[in-house]
mmCIF file of C-alpha atoms and ligand atoms in Angstrom:
data_model
loop_
_atom_site.group_PDB
_atom_site.id
_atom_site.type_symbol
_atom_site.label_atom_id
_atom_site.label_comp_id
_atom_site.label_asym_id
_atom_site.label_seq_id
_atom_site.Cartn_x
_atom_site.Cartn_y
_atom_site.Cartn_z
ATOM 1 C CA MET A 1 9.825 -4.473 16.901
ATOM 2 C CA PRO A 2 6.260 -4.709 15.910
ATOM 3 C CA PHE A 3 5.257 -2.086 13.244
ATOM 4 C CA TYR A 4 2.805 0.168 15.548
ATOM 5 C CA GLU A 5 5.182 0.055 18.611
ATOM 6 C CA SER A 6 7.789 1.776 16.392
ATOM 7 C CA PHE A 7 5.709 5.066 16.933
ATOM 8 C CA ASP A 8 5.721 7.336 19.841
ATOM 9 C CA LYS A 9 2.557 8.965 18.663
ATOM 10 C CA LYS A 10 -0.993 6.851 19.521
ATOM 11 C CA GLU A 11 -3.272 8.440 16.874
ATOM 12 C CA LEU A 12 -1.618 7.534 13.252
ATOM 13 C CA ILE A 13 -2.676 8.991 9.853
ATOM 14 C CA ALA A 14 -1.435 6.935 6.884
ATOM 15 C CA ALA A 15 -1.240 8.267 3.250
ATOM 16 C CA HIS A 16 -3.404 5.957 1.208
ATOM 17 C CA ARG A 17 -0.953 5.475 -1.946
ATOM 18 C CA GLY A 18 0.804 8.466 -1.134
ATOM 19 C CA TRP A 19 -0.729 11.783 -0.894
ATOM 20 C CA GLN A 20 -2.791 10.927 -3.807
ATOM 21 C CA THR A 21 -4.842 14.087 -4.134
ATOM 22 C CA ILE A 22 -1.839 16.069 -5.237
ATOM 23 C CA ARG A 23 0.400 13.645 -6.835
ATOM 24 C CA PRO A 24 0.004 10.543 -8.837
ATOM 25 C CA GLU A 25 -0.843 7.715 -6.701
ATOM 26 C CA ASN A 26 1.945 5.201 -5.666
ATOM 27 C CA THR A 27 4.650 7.396 -7.285
ATOM 28 C CA ILE A 28 8.047 8.491 -5.211
ATOM 29 C CA ALA A 29 6.481 12.001 -5.794
ATOM 30 C CA ALA A 30 3.297 10.985 -3.856
ATOM 31 C CA PHE A 31 5.304 9.413 -1.069
ATOM 32 C CA GLU A 32 7.859 12.531 -0.730
ATOM 33 C CA ALA A 33 4.697 14.647 -0.750
ATOM 34 C CA ALA A 34 3.422 12.677 2.398
ATOM 35 C CA VAL A 35 6.692 13.372 4.471
ATOM 36 C CA GLY A 36 5.823 15.575 7.342
ATOM 37 C CA HIS A 37 2.118 15.473 6.741
ATOM 38 C CA PHE A 38 1.144 11.860 7.356
ATOM 39 C CA ASP A 39 2.899 9.183 9.979
ATOM 40 C CA PHE A 40 3.442 6.345 7.477
ATOM 41 C CA ILE A 41 2.655 5.666 3.921
ATOM 42 C CA GLU A 42 0.249 2.746 2.598
ATOM 43 C CA LEU A 43 1.200 1.605 -1.120
ATOM 44 C CA ASP A 44 0.425 -1.433 -3.430
ATOM 45 C CA LEU A 45 2.547 -4.020 -4.852
ATOM 46 C CA GLN A 46 2.214 -6.218 -7.916
ATOM 47 C CA LEU A 47 4.548 -8.633 -9.316
ATOM 48 C CA THR A 48 5.877 -8.194 -13.149
ATOM 49 C CA LYS A 49 6.106 -11.014 -15.462
ATOM 50 C CA ASP A 50 9.771 -11.501 -14.264
ATOM 51 C CA ASP A 51 8.881 -11.654 -10.802
ATOM 52 C CA VAL A 52 10.011 -8.033 -9.763
ATOM 53 C CA PHE A 53 7.594 -6.108 -7.212
ATOM 54 C CA ILE A 54 6.382 -2.955 -8.574
ATOM 55 C CA VAL A 55 4.166 -0.329 -6.819
ATOM 56 C CA MET A 56 0.692 -0.216 -8.675
ATOM 57 C CA HIS A 57 -2.831 -0.708 -7.274
ATOM 58 C CA ASP A 58 -4.501 -2.316 -10.174
ATOM 59 C CA ALA A 59 -3.869 -5.574 -11.910
ATOM 60 C CA SER A 60 -4.083 -3.778 -15.203
ATOM 61 C CA LEU A 61 -1.804 -0.888 -16.063
ATOM 62 C CA GLU A 62 -4.216 0.695 -18.033
ATOM 63 C CA ARG A 63 -5.957 3.050 -15.762
ATOM 64 C CA THR A 64 -2.659 4.788 -14.476
ATOM 65 C CA THR A 65 -0.301 4.303 -17.215
ATOM 66 C CA ASP A 66 0.077 4.975 -21.004
ATOM 67 C CA ALA A 67 0.571 1.135 -21.761
ATOM 68 C CA ALA A 68 -2.292 1.192 -24.392
ATOM 69 C CA LEU A 69 -0.488 4.145 -26.269
ATOM 70 C CA LYS A 70 3.228 2.338 -25.714
ATOM 71 C CA PHE A 71 2.268 -0.891 -26.368
ATOM 72 C CA PRO A 72 -0.995 -0.921 -28.857
ATOM 73 C CA ASN A 73 -0.656 -4.476 -30.274
ATOM 74 C CA LYS A 74 -2.566 -7.455 -28.505
ATOM 75 C CA ARG A 75 -1.259 -6.833 -25.007
ATOM 76 C CA ALA A 76 -4.836 -5.964 -23.492
ATOM 77 C CA PRO A 77 -5.858 -6.202 -20.888
ATOM 78 C CA TYR A 78 -2.521 -4.565 -19.942
ATOM 79 C CA LEU A 79 -1.826 -6.859 -17.020
ATOM 80 C CA VAL A 80 1.230 -6.118 -14.790
ATOM 81 C CA ALA A 81 1.615 -10.064 -14.758
ATOM 82 C CA ASP A 82 2.253 -10.016 -18.368
ATOM 83 C CA PHE A 83 4.896 -7.082 -18.782
ATOM 84 C CA THR A 84 8.309 -7.356 -17.713
ATOM 85 C CA LEU A 85 10.210 -4.822 -15.398
ATOM 86 C CA GLU A 86 12.324 -3.492 -18.720
ATOM 87 C CA GLU A 87 8.953 -2.822 -20.261
ATOM 88 C CA ILE A 88 7.349 -1.340 -17.314
ATOM 89 C CA GLU A 89 10.033 1.165 -16.845
ATOM 90 C CA ARG A 90 9.163 2.713 -20.292
ATOM 91 C CA LEU A 91 5.688 3.627 -19.007
ATOM 92 C CA ASP A 92 4.363 7.101 -17.972
ATOM 93 C CA ALA A 93 2.765 6.703 -14.640
ATOM 94 C CA GLY A 94 2.029 10.522 -13.939
ATOM 95 C CA SER A 95 0.395 11.913 -17.335
ATOM 96 C CA TRP A 96 -3.194 10.090 -16.497
ATOM 97 C CA PHE A 97 -3.352 12.429 -13.091
ATOM 98 C CA LEU A 98 -3.101 15.585 -15.207
ATOM 99 C CA LYS A 99 -5.639 14.346 -17.731
ATOM 100 C CA SER A 100 -7.963 12.668 -15.423
ATOM 101 C CA ASP A 101 -7.756 14.969 -12.416
ATOM 102 C CA PRO A 102 -9.205 12.614 -10.293
ATOM 103 C CA PHE A 103 -9.673 14.711 -7.387
ATOM 104 C CA GLY A 104 -10.022 17.855 -9.077
ATOM 105 C CA SER A 105 -6.997 19.299 -7.851
ATOM 106 C CA VAL A 106 -5.256 20.515 -10.855
ATOM 107 C CA ALA A 107 -8.582 22.193 -12.013
ATOM 108 C CA ASN A 108 -9.085 24.068 -8.609
ATOM 109 C CA GLY A 109 -5.427 25.594 -9.028
ATOM 110 C CA ARG A 110 -4.348 23.302 -5.948
ATOM 111 C CA VAL A 111 -1.626 21.512 -8.121
ATOM 112 C CA ASP A 112 0.474 23.434 -10.625
ATOM 113 C CA PRO A 113 0.877 20.919 -13.744
ATOM 114 C CA LYS A 114 4.590 22.220 -13.664
ATOM 115 C CA SER A 115 5.169 20.437 -10.275
ATOM 116 C CA LEU A 116 4.200 16.998 -11.873
ATOM 117 C CA ASP A 117 6.851 17.558 -14.381
ATOM 118 C CA SER A 118 9.320 15.241 -12.890
ATOM 119 C CA PRO A 119 10.812 11.629 -13.007
ATOM 120 C CA LYS A 120 9.574 10.811 -9.617
ATOM 121 C CA SER A 121 5.948 11.795 -10.912
ATOM 122 C CA ARG A 122 6.098 9.645 -13.890
ATOM 123 C CA LYS A 123 8.160 6.612 -13.213
ATOM 124 C CA ILE A 124 6.519 3.257 -11.581
ATOM 125 C CA PRO A 125 8.574 2.598 -8.605
ATOM 126 C CA THR A 126 10.169 -1.041 -7.959
ATOM 127 C CA ILE A 127 9.921 -2.069 -4.428
ATOM 128 C CA GLN A 128 13.665 -1.462 -4.186
ATOM 129 C CA GLU A 129 13.281 2.049 -4.747
ATOM 130 C CA THR A 130 10.212 2.479 -2.452
ATOM 131 C CA LEU A 131 12.375 0.881 0.163
ATOM 132 C CA ARG A 132 14.936 3.157 -0.223
ATOM 133 C CA PHE A 133 12.899 6.229 -0.117
ATOM 134 C CA GLY A 134 11.537 4.846 3.317
ATOM 135 C CA ALA A 135 15.202 4.496 4.603
ATOM 136 C CA ALA A 136 16.347 7.967 3.217
ATOM 137 C CA PHE A 137 13.191 9.890 4.737
ATOM 138 C CA ASN A 138 12.781 7.394 7.815
ATOM 139 C CA MET A 139 9.082 7.051 6.801
ATOM 140 C CA PRO A 140 7.552 3.867 8.057
ATOM 141 C CA LEU A 141 5.766 1.959 4.961
ATOM 142 C CA ASN A 142 2.999 -0.168 4.773
ATOM 143 C CA LEU A 143 3.421 -2.776 1.850
ATOM 144 C CA GLU A 144 0.120 -4.293 0.475
ATOM 145 C CA ILE A 145 0.709 -7.369 -1.518
ATOM 146 C CA LYS A 146 -2.139 -7.391 -3.992
ATOM 147 C CA ARG A 147 -3.944 -10.545 -4.638
ATOM 148 C CA MET A 148 -2.095 -12.552 -7.741
ATOM 149 C CA SER A 149 -3.247 -15.512 -9.649
ATOM 150 C CA HIS A 150 -0.188 -15.897 -11.674
ATOM 151 C CA ARG A 151 1.967 -17.069 -9.101
ATOM 152 C CA SER A 152 1.111 -19.256 -5.779
ATOM 153 C CA GLY A 153 1.071 -18.065 -2.209
ATOM 154 C CA GLU A 154 4.538 -19.807 -1.654
ATOM 155 C CA GLU A 155 6.129 -18.122 -4.578
ATOM 156 C CA VAL A 156 4.509 -14.725 -3.720
ATOM 157 C CA ALA A 157 5.794 -14.935 -0.104
ATOM 158 C CA LYS A 158 9.293 -15.952 -1.094
ATOM 159 C CA ILE A 159 9.887 -13.166 -3.665
ATOM 160 C CA PHE A 160 8.832 -10.754 -1.254
ATOM 161 C CA LEU A 161 11.247 -11.901 1.537
ATOM 162 C CA LYS A 162 13.980 -12.028 -0.759
ATOM 163 C CA GLU A 163 13.180 -8.381 -1.867
ATOM 164 C CA LEU A 164 13.270 -7.542 1.711
ATOM 165 C CA GLU A 165 16.446 -9.286 2.324
ATOM 166 C CA GLU A 166 18.161 -7.688 -0.457
ATOM 167 C CA PHE A 167 17.425 -4.242 0.661
ATOM 168 C CA GLY A 168 19.070 -5.038 3.797
ATOM 169 C CA ALA A 169 19.200 -1.585 5.422
ATOM 170 C CA PRO A 170 16.816 -0.690 7.881
ATOM 171 C CA VAL A 171 13.451 0.476 7.209
ATOM 172 C CA THR A 172 10.169 0.328 9.177
ATOM 173 C CA VAL A 173 7.814 -2.025 7.154
ATOM 174 C CA LEU A 174 4.319 -3.520 7.741
ATOM 175 C CA VAL A 175 3.366 -5.995 5.235
ATOM 176 C CA SER A 176 -0.468 -6.561 4.362
ATOM 177 C CA SER A 177 -2.835 -8.266 1.988
ATOM 178 C CA PHE A 178 -6.358 -9.366 1.270
ATOM 179 C CA ASP A 179 -4.834 -12.848 0.699
ATOM 180 C CA HIS A 180 -4.286 -13.957 3.925
ATOM 181 C CA SER A 181 -2.267 -17.033 2.474
ATOM 182 C CA TYR A 182 0.387 -14.687 1.891
ATOM 183 C CA ILE A 183 0.608 -13.551 5.413
ATOM 184 C CA LYS A 184 0.599 -16.845 6.880
ATOM 185 C CA ARG A 185 3.678 -17.822 4.899
ATOM 186 C CA ILE A 186 5.396 -14.598 5.302
ATOM 187 C CA LYS A 187 5.124 -15.329 9.138
ATOM 188 C CA GLU A 188 6.055 -18.763 8.691
ATOM 189 C CA GLU A 189 9.415 -17.854 7.102
ATOM 190 C CA ALA A 190 10.127 -14.788 8.560
ATOM 191 C CA PRO A 191 8.217 -14.374 11.902
ATOM 192 C CA GLN A 192 10.030 -10.900 12.588
ATOM 193 C CA THR A 193 8.362 -9.306 9.487
ATOM 194 C CA SER A 194 5.410 -7.332 10.909
ATOM 195 C CA ALA A 195 2.099 -8.232 9.179
ATOM 196 C CA ALA A 196 -1.425 -7.168 9.089
ATOM 197 C CA ALA A 197 -4.638 -9.133 7.696
ATOM 198 C CA LEU A 198 -6.417 -6.899 5.445
ATOM 199 C CA PHE A 199 -10.748 -7.040 5.332
ATOM 200 C CA ALA A 200 -13.212 -5.687 3.404
ATOM 201 C CA LYS A 201 -17.081 -5.707 4.246
ATOM 202 C CA SER A 202 -16.987 -8.624 6.415
ATOM 203 C CA LEU A 203 -14.938 -10.261 9.175
ATOM 204 C CA PRO A 204 -14.710 -13.882 10.423
ATOM 205 C CA SER A 205 -16.807 -14.694 13.304
ATOM 206 C CA ASP A 206 -13.948 -15.351 15.753
ATOM 207 C CA LEU A 207 -11.592 -12.440 14.452
ATOM 208 C CA GLU A 208 -9.407 -12.901 17.438
ATOM 209 C CA GLY A 209 -8.665 -16.688 17.034
ATOM 210 C CA TYR A 210 -8.579 -16.139 13.239
ATOM 211 C CA LEU A 211 -5.595 -13.315 13.549
ATOM 212 C CA LEU A 212 -3.712 -15.131 16.437
ATOM 213 C CA ASN A 213 -3.810 -18.165 14.020
ATOM 214 C CA LEU A 214 -2.234 -15.988 11.211
ATOM 215 C CA LYS A 215 0.062 -14.579 13.951
ATOM 216 C CA ALA A 216 -0.724 -10.992 12.351
ATOM 217 C CA GLU A 217 0.162 -7.932 14.401
ATOM 218 C CA ALA A 218 -2.412 -5.938 12.938
ATOM 219 C CA CYS A 219 -6.154 -5.960 11.813
ATOM 220 C CA HIS A 220 -6.977 -3.620 8.705
ATOM 221 C CA ALA A 221 -10.492 -3.232 7.774
ATOM 222 C CA GLU A 222 -12.981 -0.983 5.761
ATOM 223 C CA THR A 223 -14.933 1.375 7.877
ATOM 224 C CA ALA A 224 -18.269 -0.846 7.302
ATOM 225 C CA PRO A 225 -17.478 -3.505 9.869
ATOM 226 C CA ALA A 226 -15.651 -1.360 12.243
ATOM 227 C CA PRO A 227 -18.369 -1.864 15.166
ATOM 228 C CA GLN A 228 -17.866 -5.673 15.197
ATOM 229 C CA ILE A 229 -14.260 -4.964 15.772
ATOM 230 C CA PRO A 230 -12.973 -5.759 19.618
ATOM 231 C CA VAL A 231 -10.362 -3.206 19.425
ATOM 232 C CA SER A 232 -9.488 -3.405 23.013
ATOM 233 C CA LYS A 233 -9.783 -7.203 23.360
ATOM 234 C CA LEU A 234 -7.066 -7.477 20.232
ATOM 235 C CA LEU A 235 -4.951 -4.760 21.709
ATOM 236 C CA LYS A 236 -4.765 -7.048 24.741
ATOM 237 C CA LYS A 237 -3.414 -9.837 22.698
ATOM 238 C CA GLY A 238 -0.708 -7.547 20.758
ATOM 239 C CA ILE A 239 -2.941 -6.643 17.670
ATOM 240 C CA SER A 240 -3.712 -3.123 16.587
ATOM 241 C CA SER A 241 -6.536 -1.966 14.422
ATOM 242 C CA ALA A 242 -6.869 0.307 11.670
ATOM 243 C CA LEU A 243 -9.362 1.323 9.187
ATOM 244 C CA TYR A 244 -9.344 2.424 5.545
ATOM 245 C CA THR A 245 -10.556 5.372 4.177
ATOM 246 C CA VAL A 246 -11.406 7.839 6.739
ATOM 247 C CA ASN A 247 -11.243 11.488 5.414
ATOM 248 C CA ASP A 248 -14.057 12.845 7.566
ATOM 249 C CA LYS A 249 -12.066 14.667 10.676
ATOM 250 C CA ASN A 250 -15.017 14.223 13.040
ATOM 251 C CA LEU A 251 -15.045 10.544 12.375
ATOM 252 C CA ARG A 252 -11.444 10.078 12.817
ATOM 253 C CA LYS A 253 -11.962 11.796 16.139
ATOM 254 C CA GLU A 254 -14.515 9.053 17.088
ATOM 255 C CA LEU A 255 -12.621 6.098 15.768
ATOM 256 C CA PHE A 256 -9.468 7.250 17.526
ATOM 257 C CA ARG A 257 -11.627 7.539 20.845
ATOM 258 C CA ARG A 258 -12.514 3.927 20.194
ATOM 259 C CA GLY A 259 -8.974 2.961 20.195
ATOM 260 C CA PHE A 260 -8.159 2.433 16.386
ATOM 261 C CA ARG A 261 -4.277 2.935 16.124
ATOM 262 C CA ALA A 262 -4.263 4.042 12.525
ATOM 263 C CA LEU A 263 -6.668 5.588 9.797
ATOM 264 C CA PHE A 264 -5.872 5.514 6.327
ATOM 265 C CA ALA A 265 -6.632 8.644 4.141
ATOM 266 C CA ASN A 266 -6.237 10.753 1.252
ATOM 267 C CA GLU A 267 -5.634 13.704 3.091
ATOM 268 C CA PRO A 268 -3.411 14.289 6.428
HETATM 269 O O1 LIG B 301 -4.525 -1.123 2.681
HETATM 270 C C1 LIG B 301 -5.963 -0.596 2.793
HETATM 271 C C2 LIG B 301 -6.733 -0.107 1.717
HETATM 272 O O2 LIG B 301 -5.414 0.246 0.683
HETATM 273 C C3 LIG B 301 -7.034 -1.299 0.391
HETATM 274 O O3 LIG B 301 -8.052 -0.823 -0.544
HETATM 275 O O4 LIG B 301 -8.231 -0.922 -2.751
HETATM 276 O O5 LIG B 301 -7.230 0.977 -1.754
HETATM 277 O O6 LIG B 301 -5.933 -0.897 -2.071
HETATM 278 P P1 LIG B 301 -7.168 -0.187 -1.757
HETATM 279 CA CA1 LIG B 302 -3.904 -0.565 -0.930
#
């Protein structure tokens, strides 16, 4: 069943990298915090040197882990692609949140530092651990595959589908990417996998034709090109539209009125 058809609700709010204002982004703690507050979870995937998908937004480990401390010698710029899973599992992906306090939620007392003192707040999840979380909590997941230069599109799609197959248990998943060659290959190999094409500031001139050619069930875009998205026309072809990142409640109302199915947000 296409991802967006699995919801009874019409207007959906997705937790962008988990509930990242109160827990370190892209950790199981951020995903668990989102349960009951958001309708689904968006997260980012990168491939390790030994071809395991892990949950990480940046291509480099530097911003959200202690990689530079744990591996001080000649590993800069600390690309995920240069580290094995065994090395990545030694890293702390939570302490940066306490130190940088990216949303001021520690300083203003919203987040008790003690609540971050758990392995779920510190560990970088693998895709398998994330799928287990999704199945256990019955939480739909939007898995965004980040663009990678150390593997071909064919390899990325193959590894991704192997990971899904390996998991096996039922979990509601939507794959998305800015690299549409991944989407194309995944849909060719496994047409039953729900997929979204991601866009930033600009859209193809024939958006409908482009998405139909990709066989994508969804169009995910930044808010800037939203006025150019023919939401109802796309829906008639079975394509749902979603926007990132929308935190303003009035803007959410307006976008839902226009027919957008989902909005990615940092707060419920
Ligand atoms: O999937 C939408 C959005 O997450 C894309 O931007 O940079 O937060 O991954 P980014
Ligand atoms: Ca993302």
